[in-house]
Amino acid sequence: MRLSGRMALVPAIAGALFLALTPAVQSASMAASLAGRLDDAVLDELNFARVRPADYARELRRELRRSDDPAAVEEAIGFLERQASLPPLESDRRVAAAARQHTQAQGARGDVGHGAAGGLGQRLRGQGVWAGLSAENISYGYEDPRDVVRQLIIDSGVPGRGHRRNIFASGYQLAGVACGPHRAYGFMCVIDFAGALPPR
């Protein structure tokens, strides 16, 4: 379930074709490919925490001394040690497309937040997703999947630990992740969650 972070070797023919591309096309293609791998890695990290919370707590404890807010990390560790295992979230391309829409619009402007009230629901419906239950987490400034997920689980400074609650809510079965550049913070990741979809 965990990703190693190592890039796969490109076959010789594909490599030759890649070298023939213009630098601008190469750059855009590489950025899209890296963002896609990061999207998958963030979802893998989320699912590792959901399925094996006690193991995740042990990983957090090993990094406790590096934290700027050790009390929040200790509180997260205690939560994870009590948390029952949950099924993994299933990747859904439509939910991911709704997340991608927000990442692209907000990243280009350098904005933060979830947008206008009801914006997530509108984005999901625009992708054909009619979920009775949905939520959104956004991480700014982190490019490493572990850092993205750990920030949201520790949820330092967030009253009620709302990001953590979303990650461990049993009502969500689907998720979509979209990471990309952010004008102010360098990088951002949007994670959208949805409950089971009613038949249409």
PDB file of C-alpha atoms in Angstrom:
ATOM      1  CA  MET A   1       0.000   0.000   0.000  1.00  0.00           C
ATOM      2  CA  ARG A   2       2.916   2.369   0.656  1.00  0.00           C
ATOM      3  CA  LEU A   3       4.766   3.886  -2.287  1.00  0.00           C
ATOM      4  CA  SER A   4       8.554   3.839  -2.361  1.00  0.00           C
ATOM      5  CA  GLY A   5       8.850   7.189  -4.100  1.00  0.00           C
ATOM      6  CA  ARG A   6      11.304   5.748  -6.637  1.00  0.00           C
ATOM      7  CA  MET A   7      10.603   6.550 -10.252  1.00  0.00           C
ATOM      8  CA  ALA A   8      10.177   3.651 -12.679  1.00  0.00           C
ATOM      9  CA  LEU A   9      12.626   3.350 -15.566  1.00  0.00           C
ATOM     10  CA  VAL A  10      11.304   4.590 -18.900  1.00  0.00           C
ATOM     11  CA  PRO A  11      11.510   2.106 -21.786  1.00  0.00           C
ATOM     12  CA  ALA A  12      14.026   3.028 -24.492  1.00  0.00           C
ATOM     13  CA  ILE A  13      11.448   3.834 -27.161  1.00  0.00           C
ATOM     14  CA  ALA A  14       9.440   6.062 -24.851  1.00  0.00           C
ATOM     15  CA  GLY A  15      12.668   7.724 -23.746  1.00  0.00           C
ATOM     16  CA  ALA A  16      13.672   8.489 -27.319  1.00  0.00           C
ATOM     17  CA  LEU A  17      10.255   9.968 -28.031  1.00  0.00           C
ATOM     18  CA  PHE A  18      10.438  12.037 -24.845  1.00  0.00           C
ATOM     19  CA  LEU A  19      13.827  13.478 -25.854  1.00  0.00           C
ATOM     20  CA  ALA A  20      12.353  14.598 -29.162  1.00  0.00           C
ATOM     21  CA  LEU A  21       9.741  16.763 -27.437  1.00  0.00           C
ATOM     22  CA  THR A  22      10.264  20.491 -27.062  1.00  0.00           C
ATOM     23  CA  PRO A  23      11.479  21.680 -23.623  1.00  0.00           C
ATOM     24  CA  ALA A  24       8.114  23.343 -22.868  1.00  0.00           C
ATOM     25  CA  VAL A  25       6.193  20.154 -23.656  1.00  0.00           C
ATOM     26  CA  GLN A  26       8.700  18.094 -21.660  1.00  0.00           C
ATOM     27  CA  SER A  27       8.282  20.400 -18.668  1.00  0.00           C
ATOM     28  CA  ALA A  28       4.467  20.291 -18.759  1.00  0.00           C
ATOM     29  CA  SER A  29       4.469  16.527 -19.267  1.00  0.00           C
ATOM     30  CA  MET A  30       6.876  15.944 -16.369  1.00  0.00           C
ATOM     31  CA  ALA A  31       4.881  18.235 -14.075  1.00  0.00           C
ATOM     32  CA  ALA A  32       1.638  16.396 -14.849  1.00  0.00           C
ATOM     33  CA  SER A  33       3.299  13.016 -14.346  1.00  0.00           C
ATOM     34  CA  LEU A  34       4.847  14.044 -11.007  1.00  0.00           C
ATOM     35  CA  ALA A  35       1.554  15.524  -9.810  1.00  0.00           C
ATOM     36  CA  GLY A  36      -0.259  12.291 -10.713  1.00  0.00           C
ATOM     37  CA  ARG A  37       2.227  10.180  -8.773  1.00  0.00           C
ATOM     38  CA  LEU A  38       1.968  12.528  -5.797  1.00  0.00           C
ATOM     39  CA  ASP A  39      -1.841  12.312  -5.923  1.00  0.00           C
ATOM     40  CA  ASP A  40      -1.621   8.509  -5.731  1.00  0.00           C
ATOM     41  CA  ALA A  41       1.004   8.629  -2.975  1.00  0.00           C
ATOM     42  CA  VAL A  42      -1.105  10.962  -0.816  1.00  0.00           C
ATOM     43  CA  LEU A  43      -4.093   8.614  -1.117  1.00  0.00           C
ATOM     44  CA  ASP A  44      -1.863   5.633  -0.252  1.00  0.00           C
ATOM     45  CA  GLU A  45      -0.626   7.481   2.841  1.00  0.00           C
ATOM     46  CA  LEU A  46      -4.208   8.335   3.873  1.00  0.00           C
ATOM     47  CA  ASN A  47      -5.228   4.713   3.495  1.00  0.00           C
ATOM     48  CA  PHE A  48      -2.230   3.482   5.461  1.00  0.00           C
ATOM     49  CA  ALA A  49      -3.346   5.711   8.354  1.00  0.00           C
ATOM     50  CA  ARG A  50      -6.996   4.572   8.056  1.00  0.00           C
ATOM     51  CA  VAL A  51      -6.255   0.854   7.809  1.00  0.00           C
ATOM     52  CA  ARG A  52      -3.359   0.699  10.308  1.00  0.00           C
ATOM     53  CA  PRO A  53      -3.778   3.621  12.742  1.00  0.00           C
ATOM     54  CA  ALA A  54      -1.709   2.014  15.516  1.00  0.00           C
ATOM     55  CA  ASP A  55       1.236   1.575  13.130  1.00  0.00           C
ATOM     56  CA  TYR A  56       0.820   5.158  12.008  1.00  0.00           C
ATOM     57  CA  ALA A  57       0.911   6.272  15.646  1.00  0.00           C
ATOM     58  CA  ARG A  58       4.257   4.505  16.066  1.00  0.00           C
ATOM     59  CA  GLU A  59       5.626   6.340  13.018  1.00  0.00           C
ATOM     60  CA  LEU A  60       4.504   9.681  14.450  1.00  0.00           C
ATOM     61  CA  ARG A  61       6.114   8.888  17.784  1.00  0.00           C
ATOM     62  CA  ARG A  62       9.486   8.335  16.076  1.00  0.00           C
ATOM     63  CA  GLU A  63       9.326  11.880  14.727  1.00  0.00           C
ATOM     64  CA  LEU A  64       7.991  13.544  17.860  1.00  0.00           C
ATOM     65  CA  ARG A  65      11.236  15.373  18.672  1.00  0.00           C
ATOM     66  CA  ARG A  66      11.255  17.123  15.285  1.00  0.00           C
ATOM     67  CA  SER A  67       7.827  18.677  15.806  1.00  0.00           C
ATOM     68  CA  ASP A  68       7.127  22.364  16.355  1.00  0.00           C
ATOM     69  CA  ASP A  69       4.005  21.404  18.336  1.00  0.00           C
ATOM     70  CA  PRO A  70       4.793  18.239  20.340  1.00  0.00           C
ATOM     71  CA  ALA A  71       1.581  18.519  22.366  1.00  0.00           C
ATOM     72  CA  ALA A  72      -0.516  18.316  19.181  1.00  0.00           C
ATOM     73  CA  VAL A  73       1.549  15.346  17.981  1.00  0.00           C
ATOM     74  CA  GLU A  74       1.067  13.553  21.323  1.00  0.00           C
ATOM     75  CA  GLU A  75      -2.667  14.194  21.094  1.00  0.00           C
ATOM     76  CA  ALA A  76      -2.726  12.783  17.534  1.00  0.00           C
ATOM     77  CA  ILE A  77      -0.777   9.715  18.667  1.00  0.00           C
ATOM     78  CA  GLY A  78      -3.304   9.100  21.439  1.00  0.00           C
ATOM     79  CA  PHE A  79      -6.156   9.424  18.941  1.00  0.00           C
ATOM     80  CA  LEU A  80      -4.529   6.972  16.522  1.00  0.00           C
ATOM     81  CA  GLU A  81      -3.839   4.441  19.272  1.00  0.00           C
ATOM     82  CA  ARG A  82      -7.564   4.411  20.115  1.00  0.00           C
ATOM     83  CA  GLN A  83      -8.799   4.535  16.516  1.00  0.00           C
ATOM     84  CA  ALA A  84     -10.242   1.340  15.042  1.00  0.00           C
ATOM     85  CA  SER A  85      -9.083   0.207  11.623  1.00  0.00           C
ATOM     86  CA  LEU A  86     -11.226   1.499   8.741  1.00  0.00           C
ATOM     87  CA  PRO A  87     -11.568   0.301   5.150  1.00  0.00           C
ATOM     88  CA  PRO A  88      -9.365   2.107   2.638  1.00  0.00           C
ATOM     89  CA  LEU A  89     -10.840   4.926   0.608  1.00  0.00           C
ATOM     90  CA  GLU A  90     -11.441   4.034  -3.021  1.00  0.00           C
ATOM     91  CA  SER A  91      -9.989   6.382  -5.616  1.00  0.00           C
ATOM     92  CA  ASP A  92     -12.672   7.944  -7.799  1.00  0.00           C
ATOM     93  CA  ARG A  93     -11.692   9.829 -10.960  1.00  0.00           C
ATOM     94  CA  ARG A  94     -14.764  12.102 -10.784  1.00  0.00           C
ATOM     95  CA  VAL A  95     -14.050  13.123  -7.195  1.00  0.00           C
ATOM     96  CA  ALA A  96     -10.405  13.653  -8.184  1.00  0.00           C
ATOM     97  CA  ALA A  97     -11.532  15.859 -11.091  1.00  0.00           C
ATOM     98  CA  ALA A  98     -13.494  18.046  -8.650  1.00  0.00           C
ATOM     99  CA  ALA A  99     -10.380  18.332  -6.477  1.00  0.00           C
ATOM    100  CA  ARG A 100      -8.239  19.115  -9.548  1.00  0.00           C
ATOM    101  CA  GLN A 101     -10.600  21.928 -10.544  1.00  0.00           C
ATOM    102  CA  HIS A 102     -10.058  23.615  -7.168  1.00  0.00           C
ATOM    103  CA  THR A 103      -6.290  23.052  -7.205  1.00  0.00           C
ATOM    104  CA  GLN A 104      -5.874  24.583 -10.639  1.00  0.00           C
ATOM    105  CA  ALA A 105      -8.049  27.629  -9.953  1.00  0.00           C
ATOM    106  CA  GLN A 106      -6.730  28.362  -6.474  1.00  0.00           C
ATOM    107  CA  GLY A 107      -3.091  27.559  -7.143  1.00  0.00           C
ATOM    108  CA  ALA A 108      -2.911  29.999 -10.045  1.00  0.00           C
ATOM    109  CA  ARG A 109      -4.365  32.836  -7.942  1.00  0.00           C
ATOM    110  CA  GLY A 110      -2.545  31.994  -4.710  1.00  0.00           C
ATOM    111  CA  ASP A 111      -5.823  31.845  -2.773  1.00  0.00           C
ATOM    112  CA  VAL A 112      -6.538  29.684   0.279  1.00  0.00           C
ATOM    113  CA  GLY A 113      -9.685  28.058   1.639  1.00  0.00           C
ATOM    114  CA  HIS A 114     -12.558  26.075   0.216  1.00  0.00           C
ATOM    115  CA  GLY A 115     -14.145  28.815  -1.861  1.00  0.00           C
ATOM    116  CA  ALA A 116     -17.752  29.957  -1.737  1.00  0.00           C
ATOM    117  CA  ALA A 117     -20.258  28.110   0.453  1.00  0.00           C
ATOM    118  CA  GLY A 118     -21.498  25.056  -1.394  1.00  0.00           C
ATOM    119  CA  GLY A 119     -18.557  25.162  -3.803  1.00  0.00           C
ATOM    120  CA  LEU A 120     -17.472  21.574  -3.135  1.00  0.00           C
ATOM    121  CA  GLY A 121     -20.979  20.270  -3.796  1.00  0.00           C
ATOM    122  CA  GLN A 122     -21.174  22.239  -7.029  1.00  0.00           C
ATOM    123  CA  ARG A 123     -17.812  20.941  -8.203  1.00  0.00           C
ATOM    124  CA  LEU A 124     -18.804  17.349  -7.396  1.00  0.00           C
ATOM    125  CA  ARG A 125     -22.154  17.665  -9.155  1.00  0.00           C
ATOM    126  CA  GLY A 126     -20.369  19.177 -12.147  1.00  0.00           C
ATOM    127  CA  GLN A 127     -18.466  15.886 -12.386  1.00  0.00           C
ATOM    128  CA  GLY A 128     -21.640  13.808 -12.063  1.00  0.00           C
ATOM    129  CA  VAL A 129     -21.164  12.998  -8.361  1.00  0.00           C
ATOM    130  CA  TRP A 130     -24.318  13.327  -6.263  1.00  0.00           C
ATOM    131  CA  ALA A 131     -22.989  12.460  -2.817  1.00  0.00           C
ATOM    132  CA  GLY A 132     -25.141  12.928   0.249  1.00  0.00           C
ATOM    133  CA  LEU A 133     -21.980  13.184   2.340  1.00  0.00           C
ATOM    134  CA  SER A 134     -18.834  15.034   1.277  1.00  0.00           C
ATOM    135  CA  ALA A 135     -15.899  16.962   2.730  1.00  0.00           C
ATOM    136  CA  GLU A 136     -12.631  18.554   1.680  1.00  0.00           C
ATOM    137  CA  ASN A 137      -9.147  18.843   3.168  1.00  0.00           C
ATOM    138  CA  ILE A 138      -6.500  21.166   1.740  1.00  0.00           C
ATOM    139  CA  SER A 139      -2.792  21.175   2.562  1.00  0.00           C
ATOM    140  CA  TYR A 140      -0.513  24.076   1.611  1.00  0.00           C
ATOM    141  CA  GLY A 141       3.265  24.186   1.395  1.00  0.00           C
ATOM    142  CA  TYR A 142       4.070  20.450   1.422  1.00  0.00           C
ATOM    143  CA  GLU A 143       5.202  18.296  -1.504  1.00  0.00           C
ATOM    144  CA  ASP A 144       5.984  15.060   0.354  1.00  0.00           C
ATOM    145  CA  PRO A 145       2.933  12.774   0.769  1.00  0.00           C
ATOM    146  CA  ARG A 146       3.860  11.914   4.356  1.00  0.00           C
ATOM    147  CA  ASP A 147       4.153  15.587   5.269  1.00  0.00           C
ATOM    148  CA  VAL A 148       0.794  16.345   3.621  1.00  0.00           C
ATOM    149  CA  VAL A 149      -1.066  13.619   5.506  1.00  0.00           C
ATOM    150  CA  ARG A 150       0.706  14.073   8.823  1.00  0.00           C
ATOM    151  CA  GLN A 151      -0.018  17.783   8.812  1.00  0.00           C
ATOM    152  CA  LEU A 152      -3.729  17.022   8.357  1.00  0.00           C
ATOM    153  CA  ILE A 153      -3.817  14.250  10.969  1.00  0.00           C
ATOM    154  CA  ILE A 154      -1.946  16.284  13.605  1.00  0.00           C
ATOM    155  CA  ASP A 155      -4.097  19.287  12.654  1.00  0.00           C
ATOM    156  CA  SER A 156      -2.115  21.683  14.844  1.00  0.00           C
ATOM    157  CA  GLY A 157      -4.000  24.909  15.542  1.00  0.00           C
ATOM    158  CA  VAL A 158      -7.266  23.676  14.005  1.00  0.00           C
ATOM    159  CA  PRO A 159     -10.135  23.720  16.533  1.00  0.00           C
ATOM    160  CA  GLY A 160     -11.962  20.406  16.614  1.00  0.00           C
ATOM    161  CA  ARG A 161      -9.311  18.719  14.427  1.00  0.00           C
ATOM    162  CA  GLY A 162     -11.690  18.878  11.462  1.00  0.00           C
ATOM    163  CA  HIS A 163      -9.167  17.634   8.896  1.00  0.00           C
ATOM    164  CA  ARG A 164      -8.400  14.579  11.014  1.00  0.00           C
ATOM    165  CA  ARG A 165     -12.101  13.917  11.511  1.00  0.00           C
ATOM    166  CA  ASN A 166     -12.591  13.889   7.742  1.00  0.00           C
ATOM    167  CA  ILE A 167      -9.758  11.392   7.232  1.00  0.00           C
ATOM    168  CA  PHE A 168     -11.148   8.987   9.821  1.00  0.00           C
ATOM    169  CA  ALA A 169     -14.860   9.424   9.148  1.00  0.00           C
ATOM    170  CA  SER A 170     -16.390   6.003   8.530  1.00  0.00           C
ATOM    171  CA  GLY A 171     -19.059   7.465   6.245  1.00  0.00           C
ATOM    172  CA  TYR A 172     -16.625   8.206   3.425  1.00  0.00           C
ATOM    173  CA  GLN A 173     -15.846   5.483   0.908  1.00  0.00           C
ATOM    174  CA  LEU A 174     -14.480   7.518  -2.026  1.00  0.00           C
ATOM    175  CA  ALA A 175     -11.706  10.060  -2.348  1.00  0.00           C
ATOM    176  CA  GLY A 176      -9.974  12.137  -4.983  1.00  0.00           C
ATOM    177  CA  VAL A 177      -6.616  13.852  -4.574  1.00  0.00           C
ATOM    178  CA  ALA A 178      -5.189  16.642  -6.716  1.00  0.00           C
ATOM    179  CA  CYS A 179      -1.830  18.245  -5.957  1.00  0.00           C
ATOM    180  CA  GLY A 180      -0.163  21.052  -7.841  1.00  0.00           C
ATOM    181  CA  PRO A 181       1.707  24.353  -7.695  1.00  0.00           C
ATOM    182  CA  HIS A 182       0.446  27.223  -5.557  1.00  0.00           C
ATOM    183  CA  ARG A 183       1.409  30.814  -6.250  1.00  0.00           C
ATOM    184  CA  ALA A 184       1.909  31.789  -2.597  1.00  0.00           C
ATOM    185  CA  TYR A 185       2.835  28.532  -0.835  1.00  0.00           C
ATOM    186  CA  GLY A 186       4.675  26.732  -3.603  1.00  0.00           C
ATOM    187  CA  PHE A 187       2.497  23.633  -3.507  1.00  0.00           C
ATOM    188  CA  MET A 188      -0.953  22.479  -2.439  1.00  0.00           C
ATOM    189  CA  CYS A 189      -2.973  19.271  -2.261  1.00  0.00           C
ATOM    190  CA  VAL A 190      -6.770  19.089  -2.298  1.00  0.00           C
ATOM    191  CA  ILE A 191      -8.372  15.917  -0.939  1.00  0.00           C
ATOM    192  CA  ASP A 192     -12.098  15.506  -1.555  1.00  0.00           C
ATOM    193  CA  PHE A 193     -14.122  12.831   0.245  1.00  0.00           C
ATOM    194  CA  ALA A 194     -17.505  11.396  -0.691  1.00  0.00           C
ATOM    195  CA  GLY A 195     -19.866   8.859   0.807  1.00  0.00           C
ATOM    196  CA  ALA A 196     -21.343   5.982  -1.151  1.00  0.00           C
ATOM    197  CA  LEU A 197     -23.102   7.343  -4.204  1.00  0.00           C
ATOM    198  CA  PRO A 198     -26.826   6.648  -4.677  1.00  0.00           C
ATOM    199  CA  PRO A 199     -27.788   4.808  -7.881  1.00  0.00           C
ATOM    200  CA  ARG A 200     -28.940   7.150 -10.642  1.00  0.00           C
TER     201      ARG A 200
END
